[in-house]
XYZ file of C-alpha atoms in Angstrom:
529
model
C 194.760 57.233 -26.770
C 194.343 53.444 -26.230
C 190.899 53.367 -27.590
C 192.264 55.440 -31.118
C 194.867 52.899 -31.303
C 193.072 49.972 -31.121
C 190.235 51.469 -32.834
C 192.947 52.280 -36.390
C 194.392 48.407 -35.589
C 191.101 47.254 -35.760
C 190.217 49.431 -39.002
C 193.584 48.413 -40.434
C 192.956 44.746 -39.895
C 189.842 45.349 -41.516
C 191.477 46.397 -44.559
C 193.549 43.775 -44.741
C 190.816 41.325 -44.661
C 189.712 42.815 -48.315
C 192.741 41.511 -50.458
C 192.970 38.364 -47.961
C 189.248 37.134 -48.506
C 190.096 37.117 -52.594
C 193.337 35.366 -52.727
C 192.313 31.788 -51.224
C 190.024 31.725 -54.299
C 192.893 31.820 -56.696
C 194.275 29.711 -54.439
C 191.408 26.949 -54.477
C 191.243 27.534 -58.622
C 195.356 26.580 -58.803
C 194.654 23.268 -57.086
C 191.440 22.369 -59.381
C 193.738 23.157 -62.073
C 196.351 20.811 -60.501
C 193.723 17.937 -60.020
C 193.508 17.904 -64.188
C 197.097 18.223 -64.484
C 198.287 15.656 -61.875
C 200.478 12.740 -63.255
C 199.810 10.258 -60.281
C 195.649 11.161 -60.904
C 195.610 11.079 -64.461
C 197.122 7.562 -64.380
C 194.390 6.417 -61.866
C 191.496 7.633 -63.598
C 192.417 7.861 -67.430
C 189.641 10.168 -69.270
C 191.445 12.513 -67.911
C 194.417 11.780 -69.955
C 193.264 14.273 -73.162
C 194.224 17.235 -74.297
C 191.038 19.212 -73.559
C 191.074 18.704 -69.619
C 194.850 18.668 -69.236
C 194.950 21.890 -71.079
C 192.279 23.629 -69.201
C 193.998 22.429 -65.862
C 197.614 23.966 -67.221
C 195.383 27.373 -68.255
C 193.932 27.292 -65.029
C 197.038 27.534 -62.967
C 199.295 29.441 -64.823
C 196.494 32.243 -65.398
C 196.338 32.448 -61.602
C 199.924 32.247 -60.559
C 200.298 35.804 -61.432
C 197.768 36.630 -58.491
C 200.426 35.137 -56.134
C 203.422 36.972 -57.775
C 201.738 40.827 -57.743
C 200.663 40.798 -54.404
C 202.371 43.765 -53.761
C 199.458 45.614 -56.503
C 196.910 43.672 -54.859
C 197.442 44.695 -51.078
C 197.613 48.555 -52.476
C 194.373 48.828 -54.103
C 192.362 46.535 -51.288
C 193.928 48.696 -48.577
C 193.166 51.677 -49.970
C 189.825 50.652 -50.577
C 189.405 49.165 -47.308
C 190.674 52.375 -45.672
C 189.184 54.905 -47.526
C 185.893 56.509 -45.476
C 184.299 57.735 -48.972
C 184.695 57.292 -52.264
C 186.185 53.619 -52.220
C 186.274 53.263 -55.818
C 188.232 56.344 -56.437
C 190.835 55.330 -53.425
C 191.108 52.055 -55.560
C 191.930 53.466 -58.656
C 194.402 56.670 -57.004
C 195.931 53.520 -55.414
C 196.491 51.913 -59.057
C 198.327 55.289 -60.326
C 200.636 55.378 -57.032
C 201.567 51.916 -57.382
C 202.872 52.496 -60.566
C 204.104 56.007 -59.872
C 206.353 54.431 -57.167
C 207.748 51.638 -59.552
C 209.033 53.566 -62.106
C 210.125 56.596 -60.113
C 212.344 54.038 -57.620
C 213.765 52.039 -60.979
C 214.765 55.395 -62.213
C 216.577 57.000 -59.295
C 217.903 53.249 -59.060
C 219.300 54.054 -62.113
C 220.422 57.095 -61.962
C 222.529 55.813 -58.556
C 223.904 52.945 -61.122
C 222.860 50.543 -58.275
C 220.422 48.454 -60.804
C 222.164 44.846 -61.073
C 221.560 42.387 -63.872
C 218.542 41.252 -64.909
C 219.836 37.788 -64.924
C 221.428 38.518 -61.313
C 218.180 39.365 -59.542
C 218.496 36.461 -57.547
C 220.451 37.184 -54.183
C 220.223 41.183 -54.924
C 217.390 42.224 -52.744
C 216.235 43.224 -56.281
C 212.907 42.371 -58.072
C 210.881 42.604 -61.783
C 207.626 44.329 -60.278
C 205.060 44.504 -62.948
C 208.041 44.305 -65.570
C 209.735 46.491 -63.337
C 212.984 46.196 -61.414
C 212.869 47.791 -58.072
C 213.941 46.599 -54.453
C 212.390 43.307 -53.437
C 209.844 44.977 -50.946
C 206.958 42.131 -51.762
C 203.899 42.863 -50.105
C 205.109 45.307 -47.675
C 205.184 47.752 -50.579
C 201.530 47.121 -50.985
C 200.937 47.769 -47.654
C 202.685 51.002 -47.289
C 201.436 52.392 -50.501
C 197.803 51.311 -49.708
C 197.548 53.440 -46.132
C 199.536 56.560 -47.750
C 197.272 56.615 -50.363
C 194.342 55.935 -47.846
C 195.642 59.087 -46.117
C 196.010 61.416 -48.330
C 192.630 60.604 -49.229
C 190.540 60.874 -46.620
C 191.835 64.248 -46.322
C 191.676 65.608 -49.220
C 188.731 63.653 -51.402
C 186.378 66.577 -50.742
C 188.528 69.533 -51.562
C 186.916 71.719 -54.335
C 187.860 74.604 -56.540
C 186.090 77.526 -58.162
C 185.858 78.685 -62.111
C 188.919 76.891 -64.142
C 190.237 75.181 -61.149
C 186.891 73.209 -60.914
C 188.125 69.621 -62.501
C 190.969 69.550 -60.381
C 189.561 68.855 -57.160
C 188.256 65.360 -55.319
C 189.512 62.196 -56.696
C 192.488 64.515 -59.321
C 193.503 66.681 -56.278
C 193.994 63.789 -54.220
C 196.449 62.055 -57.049
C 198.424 65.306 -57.359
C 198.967 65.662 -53.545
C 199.977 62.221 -53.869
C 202.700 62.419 -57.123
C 205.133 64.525 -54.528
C 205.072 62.212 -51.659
C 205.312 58.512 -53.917
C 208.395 60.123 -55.728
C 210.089 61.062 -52.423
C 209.044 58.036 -50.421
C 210.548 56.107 -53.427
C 213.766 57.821 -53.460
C 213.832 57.652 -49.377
C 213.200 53.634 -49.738
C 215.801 53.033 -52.050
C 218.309 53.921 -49.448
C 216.353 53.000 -46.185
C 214.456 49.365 -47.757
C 217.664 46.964 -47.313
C 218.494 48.245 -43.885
C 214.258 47.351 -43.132
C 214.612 44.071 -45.065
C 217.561 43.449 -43.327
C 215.452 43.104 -40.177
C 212.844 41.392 -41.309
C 215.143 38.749 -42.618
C 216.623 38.730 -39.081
C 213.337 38.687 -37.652
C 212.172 35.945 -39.926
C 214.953 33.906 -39.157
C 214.572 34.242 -35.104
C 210.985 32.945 -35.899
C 212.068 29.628 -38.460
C 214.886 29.264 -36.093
C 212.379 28.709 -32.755
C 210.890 25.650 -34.421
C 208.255 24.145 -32.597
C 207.792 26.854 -29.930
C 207.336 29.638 -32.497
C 205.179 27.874 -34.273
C 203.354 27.127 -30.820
C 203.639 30.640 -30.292
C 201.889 31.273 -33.459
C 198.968 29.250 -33.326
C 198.163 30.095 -29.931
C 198.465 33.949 -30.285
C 196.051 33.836 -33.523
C 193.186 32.502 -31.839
C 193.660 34.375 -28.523
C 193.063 38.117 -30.628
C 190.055 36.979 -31.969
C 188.153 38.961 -29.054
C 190.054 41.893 -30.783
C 189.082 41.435 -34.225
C 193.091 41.850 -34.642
C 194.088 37.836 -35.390
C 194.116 38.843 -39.051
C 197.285 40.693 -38.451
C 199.256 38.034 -36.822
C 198.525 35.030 -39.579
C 198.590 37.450 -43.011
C 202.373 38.349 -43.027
C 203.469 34.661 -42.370
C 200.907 33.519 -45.093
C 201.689 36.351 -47.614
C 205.503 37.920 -46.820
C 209.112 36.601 -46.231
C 208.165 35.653 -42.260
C 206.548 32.359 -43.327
C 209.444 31.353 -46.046
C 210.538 32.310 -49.262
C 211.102 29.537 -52.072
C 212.385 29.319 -55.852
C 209.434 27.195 -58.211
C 209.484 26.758 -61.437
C 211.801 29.838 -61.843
C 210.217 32.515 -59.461
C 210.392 33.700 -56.128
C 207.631 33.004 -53.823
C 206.702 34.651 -50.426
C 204.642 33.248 -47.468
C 203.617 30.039 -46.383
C 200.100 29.809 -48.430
C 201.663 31.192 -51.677
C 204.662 28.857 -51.691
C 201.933 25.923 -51.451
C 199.855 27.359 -54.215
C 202.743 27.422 -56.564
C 203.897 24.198 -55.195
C 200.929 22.376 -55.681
C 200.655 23.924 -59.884
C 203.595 22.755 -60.201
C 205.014 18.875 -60.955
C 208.112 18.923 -60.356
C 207.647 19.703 -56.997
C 208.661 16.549 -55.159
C 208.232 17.723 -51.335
C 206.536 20.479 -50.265
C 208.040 23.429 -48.185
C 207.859 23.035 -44.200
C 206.821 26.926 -44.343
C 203.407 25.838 -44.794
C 203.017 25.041 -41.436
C 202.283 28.321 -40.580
C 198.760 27.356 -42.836
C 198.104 24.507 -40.388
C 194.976 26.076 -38.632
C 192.387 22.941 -39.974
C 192.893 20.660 -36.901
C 191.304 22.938 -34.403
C 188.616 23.970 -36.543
C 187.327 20.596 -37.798
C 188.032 18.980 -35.332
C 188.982 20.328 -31.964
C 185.646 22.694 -31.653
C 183.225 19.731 -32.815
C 184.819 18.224 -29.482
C 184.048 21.579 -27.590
C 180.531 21.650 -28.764
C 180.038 17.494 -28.198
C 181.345 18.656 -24.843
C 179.388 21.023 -24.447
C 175.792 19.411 -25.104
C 176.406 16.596 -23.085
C 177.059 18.655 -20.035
C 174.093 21.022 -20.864
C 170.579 20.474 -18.252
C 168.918 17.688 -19.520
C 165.779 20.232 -20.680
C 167.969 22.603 -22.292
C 169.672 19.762 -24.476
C 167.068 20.091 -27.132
C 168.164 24.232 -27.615
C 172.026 23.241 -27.352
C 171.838 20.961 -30.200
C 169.572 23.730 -32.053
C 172.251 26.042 -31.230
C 175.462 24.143 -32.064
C 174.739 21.870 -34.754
C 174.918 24.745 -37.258
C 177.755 26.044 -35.895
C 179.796 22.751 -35.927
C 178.766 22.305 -39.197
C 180.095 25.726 -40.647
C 183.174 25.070 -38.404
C 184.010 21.989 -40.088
C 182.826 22.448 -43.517
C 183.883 26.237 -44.012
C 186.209 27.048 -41.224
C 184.206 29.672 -39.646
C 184.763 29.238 -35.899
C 183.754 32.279 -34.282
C 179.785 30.957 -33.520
C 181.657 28.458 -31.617
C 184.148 30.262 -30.041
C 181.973 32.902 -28.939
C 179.141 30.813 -27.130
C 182.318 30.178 -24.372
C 184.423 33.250 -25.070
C 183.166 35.413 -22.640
C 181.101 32.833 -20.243
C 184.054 30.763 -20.017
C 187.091 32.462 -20.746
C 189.321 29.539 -19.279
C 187.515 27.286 -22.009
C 188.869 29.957 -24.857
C 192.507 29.934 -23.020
C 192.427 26.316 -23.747
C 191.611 26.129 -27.141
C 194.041 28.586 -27.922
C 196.816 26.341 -26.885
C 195.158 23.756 -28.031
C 195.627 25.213 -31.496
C 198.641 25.995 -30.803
C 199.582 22.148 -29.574
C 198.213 21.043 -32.975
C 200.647 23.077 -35.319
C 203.286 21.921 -33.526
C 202.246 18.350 -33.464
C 201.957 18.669 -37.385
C 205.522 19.956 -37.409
C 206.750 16.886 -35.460
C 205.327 14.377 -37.302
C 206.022 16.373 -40.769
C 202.518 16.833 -41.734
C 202.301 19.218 -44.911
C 198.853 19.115 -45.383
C 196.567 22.297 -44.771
C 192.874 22.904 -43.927
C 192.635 26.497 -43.213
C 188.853 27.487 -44.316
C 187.456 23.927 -43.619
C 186.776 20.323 -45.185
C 186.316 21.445 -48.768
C 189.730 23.366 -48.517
C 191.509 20.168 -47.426
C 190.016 17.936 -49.995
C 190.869 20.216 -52.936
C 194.059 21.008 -51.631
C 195.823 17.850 -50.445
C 193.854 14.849 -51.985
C 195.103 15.715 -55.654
C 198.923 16.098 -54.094
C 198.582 12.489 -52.600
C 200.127 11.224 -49.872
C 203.662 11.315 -49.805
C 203.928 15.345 -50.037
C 200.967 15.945 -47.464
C 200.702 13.125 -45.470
C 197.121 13.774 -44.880
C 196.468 10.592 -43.258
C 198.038 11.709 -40.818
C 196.130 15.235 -40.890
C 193.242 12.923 -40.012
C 194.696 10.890 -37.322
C 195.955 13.913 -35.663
C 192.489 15.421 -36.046
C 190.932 12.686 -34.253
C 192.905 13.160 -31.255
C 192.085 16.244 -30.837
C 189.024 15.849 -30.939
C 189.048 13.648 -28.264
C 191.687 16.130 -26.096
C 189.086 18.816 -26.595
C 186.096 16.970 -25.517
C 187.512 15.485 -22.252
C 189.077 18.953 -21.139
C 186.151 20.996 -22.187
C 184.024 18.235 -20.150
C 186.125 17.936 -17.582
C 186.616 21.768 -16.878
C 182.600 22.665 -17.534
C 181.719 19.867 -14.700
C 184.421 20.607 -12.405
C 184.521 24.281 -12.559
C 180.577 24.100 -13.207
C 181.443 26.765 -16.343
C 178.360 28.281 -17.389
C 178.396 27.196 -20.986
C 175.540 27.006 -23.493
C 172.418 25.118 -21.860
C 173.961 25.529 -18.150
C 173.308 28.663 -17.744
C 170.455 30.236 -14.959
C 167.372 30.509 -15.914
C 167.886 34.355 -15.356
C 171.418 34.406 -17.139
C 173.241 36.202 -19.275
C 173.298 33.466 -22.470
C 169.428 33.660 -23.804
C 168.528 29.973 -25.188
C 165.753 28.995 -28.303
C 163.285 25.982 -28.490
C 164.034 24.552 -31.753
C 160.889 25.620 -32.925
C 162.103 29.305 -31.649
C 165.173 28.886 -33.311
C 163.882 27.611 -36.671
C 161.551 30.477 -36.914
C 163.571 32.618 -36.709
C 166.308 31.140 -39.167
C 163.251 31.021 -41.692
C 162.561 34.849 -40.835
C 166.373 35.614 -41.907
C 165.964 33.192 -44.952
C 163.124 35.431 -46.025
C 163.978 38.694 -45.622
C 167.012 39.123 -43.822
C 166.680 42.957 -44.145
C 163.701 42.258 -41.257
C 166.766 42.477 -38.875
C 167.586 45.865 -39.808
C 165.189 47.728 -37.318
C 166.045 45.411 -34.145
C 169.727 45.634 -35.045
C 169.590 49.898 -35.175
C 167.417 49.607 -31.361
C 169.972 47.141 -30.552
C 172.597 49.877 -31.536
C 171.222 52.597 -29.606
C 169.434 54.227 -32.443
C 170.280 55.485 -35.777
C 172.334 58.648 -34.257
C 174.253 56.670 -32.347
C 175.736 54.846 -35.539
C 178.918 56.425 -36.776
C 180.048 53.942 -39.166
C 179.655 50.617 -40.773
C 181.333 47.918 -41.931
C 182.067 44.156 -41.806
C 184.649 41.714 -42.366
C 184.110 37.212 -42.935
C 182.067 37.046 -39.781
C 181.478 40.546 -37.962
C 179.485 43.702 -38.771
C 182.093 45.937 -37.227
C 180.682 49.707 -36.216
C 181.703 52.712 -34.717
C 179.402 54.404 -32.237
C 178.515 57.621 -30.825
C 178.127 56.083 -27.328
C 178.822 52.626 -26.916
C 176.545 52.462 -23.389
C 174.035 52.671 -25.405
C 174.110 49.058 -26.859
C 172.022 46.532 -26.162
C 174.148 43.578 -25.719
C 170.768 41.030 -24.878
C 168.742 42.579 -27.232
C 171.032 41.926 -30.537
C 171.796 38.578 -28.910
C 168.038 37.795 -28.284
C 166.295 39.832 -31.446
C 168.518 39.049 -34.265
C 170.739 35.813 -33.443
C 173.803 37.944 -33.147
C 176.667 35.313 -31.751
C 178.389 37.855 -29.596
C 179.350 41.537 -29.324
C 182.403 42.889 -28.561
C 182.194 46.601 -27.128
C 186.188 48.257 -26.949
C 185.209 51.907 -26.748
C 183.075 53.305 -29.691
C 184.364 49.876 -31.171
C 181.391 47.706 -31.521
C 181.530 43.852 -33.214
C 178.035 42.116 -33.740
C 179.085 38.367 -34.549
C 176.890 37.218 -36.974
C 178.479 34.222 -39.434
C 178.517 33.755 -43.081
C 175.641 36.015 -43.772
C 176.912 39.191 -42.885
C 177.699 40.890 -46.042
C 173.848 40.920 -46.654
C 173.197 42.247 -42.987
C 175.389 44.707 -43.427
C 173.670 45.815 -46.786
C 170.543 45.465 -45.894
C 171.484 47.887 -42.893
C 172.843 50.504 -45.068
C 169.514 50.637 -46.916
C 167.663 50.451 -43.947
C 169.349 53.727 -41.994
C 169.627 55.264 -45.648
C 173.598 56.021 -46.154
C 174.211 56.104 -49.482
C 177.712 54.617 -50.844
C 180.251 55.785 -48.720
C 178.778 57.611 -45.752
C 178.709 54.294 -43.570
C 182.612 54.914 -42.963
C-alpha cells in the first residue's frame, strides 16, 4: 500500500511538473516586456523611448497575462496529459471539452439556484469570470481536479471498442461521454460543497501568512528535504500558483500565488511595492550561492590526487546550479554519502527565505542567474532590493562552505574525491570525464543500451518518463538495477530506487535521454506509460 501511494504521488507530481515547466516562460517574456516598458529604464537609456519598442514591450505583457489568469485551463489539460498512460493527446483535448463542460454546467445550476451575484460585485463573492464565465472562484484547484478525473476516466476507458454502428463511438468519444455525466454532477456537487473547501483553504492559508518567519522557514526547508522523493514539486506549486502564497488586486484583476502576483506586478507600472507573498519564490540564494560553497567545500577537502576529478565533476554542476538553477547534480553527489550534509542545506535554505523576509528582500532567483537579472534588474532597486539579494548571497556562501568543511573534516564524510578507493562514489580523470561528455554530445542515444543493462533489461521496464532533471521509470523488479553501472556507464548523478519506483538523475539533457530510450527499446507513442 505504501509503495502504490507513493508511487501515484510521485506520478501526480510528475504531472504537475508539465503545466509548471511552461509557465516561468510566460513569466520570463512579461518581464522582457517590462524592461521596454519601464519608466525609470527608458529615462536612463533613451532609444528606447519610441513607439516601436514601447509598444512591443506593452504587446508583450498583456498577451501573456492571460496565461497567469486561466491557470485553472492550463493545469486541466497538462494534468491530464501528464496522467494519461496512452493516448496523451486525446487526454489533452477530452480535458479541453470537460473544462468547459464544467463551466457552463456550474454557471447554469448557479443560476438556476439564483445564487449568481453581480458582475460588478465579483469581488468579495467567492465568485469568478472563468473563460467569460462566472462560476465559484476555485482558481487552479479546479484545474487540478478536472485534470485527474479526466485522467481517470481515461485510462480506463481509452481502449473500449464497439462493433457495426457503434464503431465511432468508442476510444477517445467513449471516454468524453462517460465523462459528460460525472462533470455535470461534480459541478452541481461543488457549487454547494466549494465555499465550505475554500473556506479552509483560506483558513489554512492564513495559519501559514500568519506564522511569518517560521512558516516560511518551514517552507524552504521542507522543499529541498523531498527532493529524494521526487515529491518537492508538490510542496512549492500551490504557494506559487493558488491562494496559499497570497492573493492580490493589479491593474483590475485578481491574482493567485506568489510567482503570478510578481509577474503581474512587474507588467505593471503602477505597482509601487511589490507583494511580500513572493517570498515564497525566494529559492535563488541556496542555489547560486549556497551549493557553489558546498562544492568549494567540497574540492578543497577532496585527496590531493583526486582533486583533479572533483573539479571535473563539480565545475559543471556549479555552473548549471548558478546559471540555471538546476541543483540536483549537486545535491546528489552528498545526498546519500552524506545525508547530514543534505540535512544542512535544507535548513540552510530554509535560513535564507527567512533572512530575505527580515530584511524585506523582494527579489527572486528561482531557476538561476538569468532569472534574477531579467526579473529584478528592470524593477530597480527600491521594489526588490536586490543588492541586498547579493549581499545575502554572499553570506551564504560563506555559511555553506565553512559547515560543509567543517562537518566533511570532522566527521571525515565521504564526499566526492574522499571516498575509498573501493567505494561506492566511482570518480573520472578529466580526460575520462571529457570523453565521455563528447560521447553524449555526439550521440547521446549511445546511452540507450547501457542505460536498459543498467535497468535490468528491456522486460524489466514498465514505464517511462521524465520530469526537469530525472528519467523517472517503473520497473518489473527493482533488484534488478544496477545502481554502479548507470552511475559508472552513463554519468547518471544518482538513482533513487522506492519500490518499482526508479529515478536516474541525469540534468538538463534528459528529455533527449528519455527519447532516445523510447526509440531504442521500440515503444511507440504512448506505451512507455
Amino acid at each position: 500500500m505504501k509503495q502504490r501511494v507513493m508511487g501515484g504521488l510521485q506520478k501526480f507530481s510528475k504531472a504537475m511538473f508539465v503545466p509548471v515547466l511552461i509557465l516561468p516562460i510566460a513569466g520570463i517574456l512579461i518581464a522582457i516586456g517590462n524592461i521596454f516598458t519601464n519608466a525609470a529604464l527608458i529615462e536612463k537609456v533613451p532609444f528606447l523611448d519610441n513607439p516601436i519598442t514601447m509598444g512591443f514591450g506593452s504587446i508583450l505583457s498583456s498577451s501573456l497575462l492571460p496565461v497567469l489568469t486561466n491557470l485553472g485551463l492550463i493545469f486541466c489539460v497538462g494534468i491530464a496529459l501528464g496522467l494519461a498512460e496512452k493516448k496523451k493527446a486525446e487526454a489533452a483535448f477530452t480535458a479541453v471539452l470537460g473544462y468547459l463542460v464544467f463551466i457552463f454546467a456550474m454557471n447554469k445550476f448557479m443560476d438556476l439556484r439564483g445564487i449568481l451575484v453581480a458582475p460588478d460585485n465579483l469581488r468579495g463573492s467567492g465568485q469568478s469570470l472563468v473563460l467569460g464565465v462566472q462560476i465559484l472562484d476555485m482558481g487552479v484547484f479546479l484545474g487540478i481536479i478536472l485534470g485527474v478525473i479526466v485522467a481517470l476516466v481515461h485510462n480506463k476507458w481509452i481502449e473500449t471498442s464497439f462493433n457495426n454502428a457503434f464503431q465511432i463511438y468508442g476510444g477517445a468519444r467513449f471516454v468524453f461521454i462517460v465523462l459528460i455525466p460525472i462533470i455535470v454532477l461534480l459541478a452541481i456537487c461543488f457549487t454547494f460543497i466549494w465555499p465550505l473547501v475554500q473556506s479552509g483553504i483560506n483558513s489554512l492559508g492564513g495559519v501559514i501568512q500568519g506564522s511569518g518567519n517560521f512558516g516560511i522557514f518551514l517552507y524552504g526547508m521542507l522543499e529541498r528535504l523531498l527532493i529524494p522523493t521526487g515529491l518537492h514539486h508538490l510542496i512549492y506549486t500551490p504557494f506559487l500558483y493558488t491562494t496559499l502564497g497570497g492573493t492580490a488586486e493589479i491593474g483590475g484583476q485578481v491574482f493567485e500565488g506568489a510567482r503570478n502576483i510578481y509577474f503581474a506586478e512587474i507588467a505593471d507600472p503602477n505597482v509601487s511595492v511589490l507583494a511580500p507573498s513572493v517570498i515564497w519564490d525566494a529559492r535563488g540564494i541556496s542555489k547560486m550561492f549556497g551549493l557553489i560553497g558546498a562544492c568549494l567545500a567540497m574540492y578543497h577537502t577532496a585527496k590531493p590526487e583526486n582533486k583533479m576529478k572533483v573539479k571535473a565533476i563539480l565545475i559543471p554542476a556549479a555552473v548549471t546550479s548558478f546559471i540555471a538553477g538546476v541543483t540536483e547534480p549537486i545535491e546528489f553527489s552528498f545526498m546519500f554519502v552524506s545525508p547530514i550534509l543534505f540535512v544542512i542545506h535544507s535548513v540552510l535554505s530554509g535560513l535564507s527565505m527567512v533572512t530575505l523576509n527580515v530584511l524585506g528582500v523582494r527579489a527572486i532567483g528561482p531557476n538561476g542567474f538569468i532569472d534574477f537579472l531579467l526579473y529584478n534588474l528592470p524593477l530597480g532597486v527600491s521594489k526588490t532590493k536586490w543588492p541586498m539579494f547579493l549581499i545575502v548571497g554572499a553570506v551564504f556562501f560563506i555559511l555553506y562552505y565553512v559547515i560543509f568543511r567543517f562537518l566533511i573534516t570532522k566527521l571525515n564524510l565521504r564526499t566526492i574525491g574522499r571516498e575509498e578507493s573501493t567505494g561506492e562514489t566511482k570518480l573520472y580523470s578529466k580526460a575520462d570525464y571529457q570523453q565521455k561528455k563528447e560521447e553524449q554530445k555526439t550521440d547521446v542515444s549511445d546511452l540507450s543500451p547501457e542505460i536498459v543493462i543498467g535497468l535490468g533489461g528491456k522486460e524489466n521496464i514498465l514505464s517511462i518518463d521524465n520530469c526537469y532533471t530525472r528519467l523517472r521509470l517503473i520497473v518489473d523488479n527493482s533488484d534488478l538495477v544496477d545502481e554502479e553501472r548507470l552511475k559508472d556507464k552513463t554519468l547518471a548523478k544518482g538513482v533513487i530506487k522506492n519500490g518499482q519506483s526508479v529515478h536516474v538523475i541525469y540534468g538538463l539533457n534528459v528529455p533527449t535521454i528519455k527519447s532516445n530510450l523510447v526509440k531504442y527499446i521500440g515503444y511507440t507513442e504512448g506505451e512507455e506509460e
